[in-house]
CSV table of C-alpha atoms in Angstrom, one decimal:
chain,number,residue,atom,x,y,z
A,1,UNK,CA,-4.7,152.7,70.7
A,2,UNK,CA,-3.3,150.4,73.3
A,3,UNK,CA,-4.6,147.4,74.5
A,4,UNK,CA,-5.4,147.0,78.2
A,5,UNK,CA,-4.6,143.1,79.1
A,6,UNK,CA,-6.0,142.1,82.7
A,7,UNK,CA,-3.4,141.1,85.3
A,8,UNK,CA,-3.5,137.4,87.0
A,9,UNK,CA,-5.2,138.6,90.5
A,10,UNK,CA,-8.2,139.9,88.0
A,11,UNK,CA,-8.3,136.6,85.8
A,12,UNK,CA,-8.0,134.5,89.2
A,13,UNK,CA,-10.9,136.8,90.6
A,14,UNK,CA,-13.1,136.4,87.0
A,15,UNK,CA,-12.5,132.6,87.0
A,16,UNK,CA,-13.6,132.5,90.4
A,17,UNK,CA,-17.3,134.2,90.1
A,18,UNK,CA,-17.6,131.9,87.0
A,19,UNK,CA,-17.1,129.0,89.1
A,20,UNK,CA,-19.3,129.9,91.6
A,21,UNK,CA,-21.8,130.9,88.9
A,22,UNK,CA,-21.5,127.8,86.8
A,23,UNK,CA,-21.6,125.2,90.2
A,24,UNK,CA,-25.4,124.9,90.2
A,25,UNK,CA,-25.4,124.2,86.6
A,26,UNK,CA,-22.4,121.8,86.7
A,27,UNK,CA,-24.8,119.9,89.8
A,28,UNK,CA,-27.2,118.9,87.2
A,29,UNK,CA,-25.0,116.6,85.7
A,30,UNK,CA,-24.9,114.0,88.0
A,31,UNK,CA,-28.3,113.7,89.0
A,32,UNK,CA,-28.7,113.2,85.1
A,33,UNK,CA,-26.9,110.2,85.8
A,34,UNK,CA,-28.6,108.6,89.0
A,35,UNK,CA,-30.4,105.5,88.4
A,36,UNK,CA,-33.3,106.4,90.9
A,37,UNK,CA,-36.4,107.0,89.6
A,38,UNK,CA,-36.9,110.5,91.3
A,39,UNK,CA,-34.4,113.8,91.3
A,40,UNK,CA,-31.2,112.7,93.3
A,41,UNK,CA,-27.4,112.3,93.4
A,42,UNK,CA,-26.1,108.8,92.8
A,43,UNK,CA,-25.1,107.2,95.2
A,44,UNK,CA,-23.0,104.2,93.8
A,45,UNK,CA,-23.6,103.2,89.7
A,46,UNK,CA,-24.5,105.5,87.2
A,47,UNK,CA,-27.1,105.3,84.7
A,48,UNK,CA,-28.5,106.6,81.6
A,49,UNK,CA,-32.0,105.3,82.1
A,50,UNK,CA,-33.2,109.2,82.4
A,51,UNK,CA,-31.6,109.9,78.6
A,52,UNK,CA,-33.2,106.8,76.8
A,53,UNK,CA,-35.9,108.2,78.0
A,54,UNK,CA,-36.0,111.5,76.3
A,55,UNK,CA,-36.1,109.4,73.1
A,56,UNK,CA,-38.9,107.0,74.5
A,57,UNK,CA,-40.8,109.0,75.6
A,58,UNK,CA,-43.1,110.7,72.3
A,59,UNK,CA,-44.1,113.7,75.2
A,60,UNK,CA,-40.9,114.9,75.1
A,61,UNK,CA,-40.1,115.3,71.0
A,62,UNK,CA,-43.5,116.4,70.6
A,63,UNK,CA,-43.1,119.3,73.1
A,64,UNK,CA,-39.7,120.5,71.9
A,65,UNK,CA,-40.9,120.6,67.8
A,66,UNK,CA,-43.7,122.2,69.7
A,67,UNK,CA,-41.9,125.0,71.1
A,68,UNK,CA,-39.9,125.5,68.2
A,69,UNK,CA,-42.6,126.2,65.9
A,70,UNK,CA,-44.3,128.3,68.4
A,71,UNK,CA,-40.8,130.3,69.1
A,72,UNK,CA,-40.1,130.6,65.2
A,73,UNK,CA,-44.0,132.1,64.3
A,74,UNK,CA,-43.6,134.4,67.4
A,75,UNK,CA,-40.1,135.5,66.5
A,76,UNK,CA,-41.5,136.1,63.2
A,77,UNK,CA,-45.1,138.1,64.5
A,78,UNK,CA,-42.6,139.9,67.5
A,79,UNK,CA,-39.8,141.0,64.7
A,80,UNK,CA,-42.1,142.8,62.1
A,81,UNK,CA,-44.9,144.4,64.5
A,82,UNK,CA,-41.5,146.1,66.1
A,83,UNK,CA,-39.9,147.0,63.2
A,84,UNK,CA,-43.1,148.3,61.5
A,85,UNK,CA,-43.6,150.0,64.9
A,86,UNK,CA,-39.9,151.1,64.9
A,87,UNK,CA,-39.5,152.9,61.6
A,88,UNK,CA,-42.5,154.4,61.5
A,89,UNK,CA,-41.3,156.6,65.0
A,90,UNK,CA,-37.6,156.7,63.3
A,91,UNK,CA,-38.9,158.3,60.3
A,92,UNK,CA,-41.9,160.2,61.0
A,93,UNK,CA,-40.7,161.5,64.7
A,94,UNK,CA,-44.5,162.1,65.8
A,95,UNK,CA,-45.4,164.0,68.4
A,96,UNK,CA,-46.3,161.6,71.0
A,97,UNK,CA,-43.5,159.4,69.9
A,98,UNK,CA,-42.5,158.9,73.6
A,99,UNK,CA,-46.0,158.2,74.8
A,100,UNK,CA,-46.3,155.5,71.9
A,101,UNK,CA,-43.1,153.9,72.7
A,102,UNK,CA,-44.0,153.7,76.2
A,103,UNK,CA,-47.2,152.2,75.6
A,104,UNK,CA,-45.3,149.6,73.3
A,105,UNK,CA,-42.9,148.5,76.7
A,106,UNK,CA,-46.3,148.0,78.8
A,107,UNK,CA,-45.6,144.4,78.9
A,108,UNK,CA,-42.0,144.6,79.8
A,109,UNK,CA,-43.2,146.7,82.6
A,110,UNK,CA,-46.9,145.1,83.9
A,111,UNK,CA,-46.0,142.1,86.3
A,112,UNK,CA,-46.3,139.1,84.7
A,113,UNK,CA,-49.0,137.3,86.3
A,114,UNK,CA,-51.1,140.9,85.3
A,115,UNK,CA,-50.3,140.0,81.9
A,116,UNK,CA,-50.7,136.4,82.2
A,117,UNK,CA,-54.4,136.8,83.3
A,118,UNK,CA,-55.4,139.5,80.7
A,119,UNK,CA,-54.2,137.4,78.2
A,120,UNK,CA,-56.2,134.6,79.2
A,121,UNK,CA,-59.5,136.6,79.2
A,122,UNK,CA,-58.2,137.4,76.0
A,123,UNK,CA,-58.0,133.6,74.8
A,124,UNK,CA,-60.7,132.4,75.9
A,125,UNK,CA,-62.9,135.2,74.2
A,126,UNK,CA,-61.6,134.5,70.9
A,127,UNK,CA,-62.0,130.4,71.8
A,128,UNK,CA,-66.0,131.5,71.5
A,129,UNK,CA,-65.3,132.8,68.0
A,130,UNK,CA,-62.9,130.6,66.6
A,131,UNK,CA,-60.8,127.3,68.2
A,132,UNK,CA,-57.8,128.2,65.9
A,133,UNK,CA,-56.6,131.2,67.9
A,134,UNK,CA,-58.0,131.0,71.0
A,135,UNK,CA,-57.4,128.9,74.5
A,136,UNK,CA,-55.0,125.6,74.6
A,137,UNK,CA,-54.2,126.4,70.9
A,138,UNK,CA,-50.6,126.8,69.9
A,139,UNK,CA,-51.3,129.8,67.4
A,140,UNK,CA,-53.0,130.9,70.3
A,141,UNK,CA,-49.8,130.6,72.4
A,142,UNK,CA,-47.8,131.8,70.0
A,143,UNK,CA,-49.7,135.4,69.5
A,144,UNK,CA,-50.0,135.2,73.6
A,145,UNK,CA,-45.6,135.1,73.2
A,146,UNK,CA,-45.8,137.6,70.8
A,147,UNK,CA,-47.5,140.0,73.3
A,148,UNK,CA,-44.7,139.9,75.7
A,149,UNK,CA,-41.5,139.7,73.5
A,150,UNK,CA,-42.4,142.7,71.1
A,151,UNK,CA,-41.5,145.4,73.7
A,152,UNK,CA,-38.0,143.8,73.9
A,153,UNK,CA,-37.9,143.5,69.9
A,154,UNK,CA,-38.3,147.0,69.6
A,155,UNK,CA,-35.7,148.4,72.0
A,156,UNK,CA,-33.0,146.5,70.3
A,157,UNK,CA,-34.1,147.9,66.5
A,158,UNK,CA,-34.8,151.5,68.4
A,159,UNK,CA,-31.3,151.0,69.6
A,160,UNK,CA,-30.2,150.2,66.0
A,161,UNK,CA,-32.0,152.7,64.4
A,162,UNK,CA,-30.6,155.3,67.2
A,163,UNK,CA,-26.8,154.6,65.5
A,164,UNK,CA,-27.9,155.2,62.2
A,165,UNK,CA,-27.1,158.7,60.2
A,166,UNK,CA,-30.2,160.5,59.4
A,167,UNK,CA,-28.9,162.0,56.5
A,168,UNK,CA,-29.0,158.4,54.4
A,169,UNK,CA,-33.0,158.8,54.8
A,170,UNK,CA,-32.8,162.4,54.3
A,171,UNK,CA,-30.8,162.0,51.2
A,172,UNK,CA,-33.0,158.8,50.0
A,173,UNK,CA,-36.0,160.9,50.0
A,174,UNK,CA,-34.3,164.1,48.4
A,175,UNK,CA,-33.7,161.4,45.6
A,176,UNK,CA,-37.6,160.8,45.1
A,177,UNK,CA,-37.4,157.6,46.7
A,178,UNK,CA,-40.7,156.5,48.1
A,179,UNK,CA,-41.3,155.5,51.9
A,180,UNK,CA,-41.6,151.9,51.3
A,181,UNK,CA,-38.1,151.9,49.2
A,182,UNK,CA,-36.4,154.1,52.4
A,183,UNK,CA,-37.4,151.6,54.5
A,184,UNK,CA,-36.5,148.3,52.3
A,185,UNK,CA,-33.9,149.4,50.0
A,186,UNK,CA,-32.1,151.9,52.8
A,187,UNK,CA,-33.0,151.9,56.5
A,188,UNK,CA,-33.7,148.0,57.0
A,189,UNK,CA,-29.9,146.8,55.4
A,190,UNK,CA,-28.1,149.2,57.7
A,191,UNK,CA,-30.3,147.9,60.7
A,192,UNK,CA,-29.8,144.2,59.8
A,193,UNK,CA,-27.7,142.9,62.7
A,194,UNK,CA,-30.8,144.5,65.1
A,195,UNK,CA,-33.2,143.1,63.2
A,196,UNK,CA,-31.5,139.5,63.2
A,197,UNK,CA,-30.6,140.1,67.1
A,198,UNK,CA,-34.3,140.8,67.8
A,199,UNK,CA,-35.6,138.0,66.4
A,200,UNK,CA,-33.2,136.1,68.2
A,201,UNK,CA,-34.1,137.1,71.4
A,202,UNK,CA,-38.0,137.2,70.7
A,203,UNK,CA,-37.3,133.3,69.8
A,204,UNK,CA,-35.4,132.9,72.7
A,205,UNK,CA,-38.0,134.5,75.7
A,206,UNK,CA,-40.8,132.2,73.9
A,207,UNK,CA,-39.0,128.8,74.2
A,208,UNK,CA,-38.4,129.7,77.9
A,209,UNK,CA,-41.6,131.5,78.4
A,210,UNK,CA,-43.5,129.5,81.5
A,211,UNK,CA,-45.1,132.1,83.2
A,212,UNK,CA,-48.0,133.2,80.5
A,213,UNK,CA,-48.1,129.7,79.3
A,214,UNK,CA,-49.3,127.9,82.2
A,215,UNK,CA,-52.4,130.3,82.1
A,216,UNK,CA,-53.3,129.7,78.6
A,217,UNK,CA,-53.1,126.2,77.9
A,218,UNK,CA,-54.1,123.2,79.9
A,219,UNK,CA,-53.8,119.3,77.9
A,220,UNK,CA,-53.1,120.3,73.8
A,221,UNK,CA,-50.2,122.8,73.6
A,222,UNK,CA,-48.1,121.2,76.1
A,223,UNK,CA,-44.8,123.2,75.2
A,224,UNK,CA,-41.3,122.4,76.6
A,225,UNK,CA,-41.2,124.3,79.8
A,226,UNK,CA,-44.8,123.6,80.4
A,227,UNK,CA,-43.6,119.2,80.4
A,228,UNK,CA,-40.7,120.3,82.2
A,229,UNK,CA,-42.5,122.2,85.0
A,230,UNK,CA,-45.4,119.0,84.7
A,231,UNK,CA,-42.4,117.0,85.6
A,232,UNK,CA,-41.6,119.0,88.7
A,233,UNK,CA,-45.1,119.1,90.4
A,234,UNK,CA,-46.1,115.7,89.5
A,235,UNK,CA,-43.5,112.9,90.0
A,236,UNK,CA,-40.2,115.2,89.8
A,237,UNK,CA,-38.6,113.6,87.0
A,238,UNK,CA,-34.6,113.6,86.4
A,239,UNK,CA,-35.3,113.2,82.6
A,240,UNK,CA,-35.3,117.4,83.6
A,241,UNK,CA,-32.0,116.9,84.7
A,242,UNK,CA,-31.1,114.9,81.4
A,243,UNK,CA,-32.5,117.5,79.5
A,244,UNK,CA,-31.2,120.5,81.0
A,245,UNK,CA,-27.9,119.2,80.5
A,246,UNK,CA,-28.6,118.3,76.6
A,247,UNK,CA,-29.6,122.1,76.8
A,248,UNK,CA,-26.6,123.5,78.7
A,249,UNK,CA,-24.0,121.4,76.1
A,250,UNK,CA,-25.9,122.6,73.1
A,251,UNK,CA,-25.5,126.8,74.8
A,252,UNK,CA,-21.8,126.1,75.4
A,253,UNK,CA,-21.7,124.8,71.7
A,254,UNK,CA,-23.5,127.1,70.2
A,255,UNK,CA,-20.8,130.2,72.1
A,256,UNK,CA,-17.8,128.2,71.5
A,257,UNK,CA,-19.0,128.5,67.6
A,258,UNK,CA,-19.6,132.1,67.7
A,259,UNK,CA,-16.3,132.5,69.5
A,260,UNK,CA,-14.4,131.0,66.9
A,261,UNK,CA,-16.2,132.8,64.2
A,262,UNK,CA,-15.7,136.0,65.5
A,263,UNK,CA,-11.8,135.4,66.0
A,264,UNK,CA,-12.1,134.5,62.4
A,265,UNK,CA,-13.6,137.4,61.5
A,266,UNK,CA,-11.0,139.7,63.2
A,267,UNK,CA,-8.2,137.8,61.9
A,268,UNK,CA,-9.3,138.0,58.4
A,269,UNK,CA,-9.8,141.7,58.8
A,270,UNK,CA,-6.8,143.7,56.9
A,271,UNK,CA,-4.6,145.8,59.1
């Protein structure tokens, strides 16, 4: 098949709308540097007061191991309630399997102040039963995540599931293989790279999650975006502005990788 290469007016126009869509990121930096106490540009010497203190400052380390262990348990809650969800439509096609599903996606659909609220009337119930699980907790917090990224967890295996070849079950099970080997042995390997992808992305959504957050905790599970948004209403700190560049480098780093991998990848393949 040939390859379509785009011409110089369409790269010009591409780098272009990546400029313009990378300037408000590329602002950051220098207010990162500014020596002033409160969000600014400098105006004459830089400084990297705002850096030193990310490492000073205990609030800061403490909310980002935070968020990464409540990202990792609700990647790991999100990823198998939607792939136990997920198979079970794929291989049993029930009758209602399009009301089921759609139920499933309520929470990609309900505004998010709607869920924000029900969740905390959710919290706080359990907080009269147990303190584990319930309000300000970060298991708490973490299940609260899992609510809202398990509708997007599921599309992506549904999508995966939706390229495989029925006939590799149908043949599994004309072997005498039982349901839990189907879905171990046959249907979860093919579907790897969707089930990796959706954890990914459930991980993701709950390290940036703000929105639900701010209505379930209050002065224990202070997680990342919760400090950072702190920062803003209180005293509008340009340690944000440190950090936000930290988190832009690491992105960049993390695609230029991936980028190089995959051109490894396609020039290892045989012709």
């Amino acid at each position: 098949m040939p390859t379509y290469r785009p011409g110089p007016v369409s790269l010009v126009i591409a780098a272009l709308v990546a400029l313009f869509l990378l300037l408000p990121l590329l602002a950051v930096i220098p207010v990162s540097l500014t020596p002033s106490r409160m969000l600014a540009m400098p105006t004459g010497e830089l400084s990297l007061r705002h850096y030193r203190s990310l490492i000073e400052d205990p609030r800061w380390l403490q909310s980002i191991l935070l968020s990464i262990r409540i990202g990792i348990v609700s990647s790991a809650i999100s990823t198998v309630l939607a792939l136990c969800f997920s198979l079970g439509v794929w291989m049993f096609q029930p009758r209602f399997t399009a009301t089921l599903v759609g139920f499933v996606l309520l929470p990609m659909v309900v505004p998010p102040v709607v869920s924000a609220v029900t969740l905390y009337f959710l919290l706080t119930s359990i907080s009269g039963v147990s303190s584990f699980f319930g309000y300000d907790t970060w298991l708490g917090v973490a299940m609260a995540h899992s609510v809202m990224t398990v509708p997007f967890a599921t599309v992506l295996i549904l999508v995966s599931l939706s390229q495989l070849d029925r006939r590799i079950d149908l043949a599994a099970r004309g072997l005498g293989a039982s349901v839990w080997e189907r879905a171990t042995r046959v249907i979860m390997p093919n579907i790897k790279f969707g089930i990796v992808t959706a954890a990914l992305l459930s991980f993701v959504l709950s390290w940036e999650e703000i929105g639900v957050t701010l209505f379930i905790t209050s002065v224990n599970a202070i997680t990342l975006p919760r400090l950072m948004w702190m920062g803003l209403r209180d005293n509008i700190d340009p340690a944000i502005a440190a950090l936000s560049v930290i988190l832009i480098i690491i992105t960049v780093l993390v695609l230029a990788v991936r980028s190089v991998v995959v051109r490894l990848n396609r020039g290892s393949k045989p012709l």
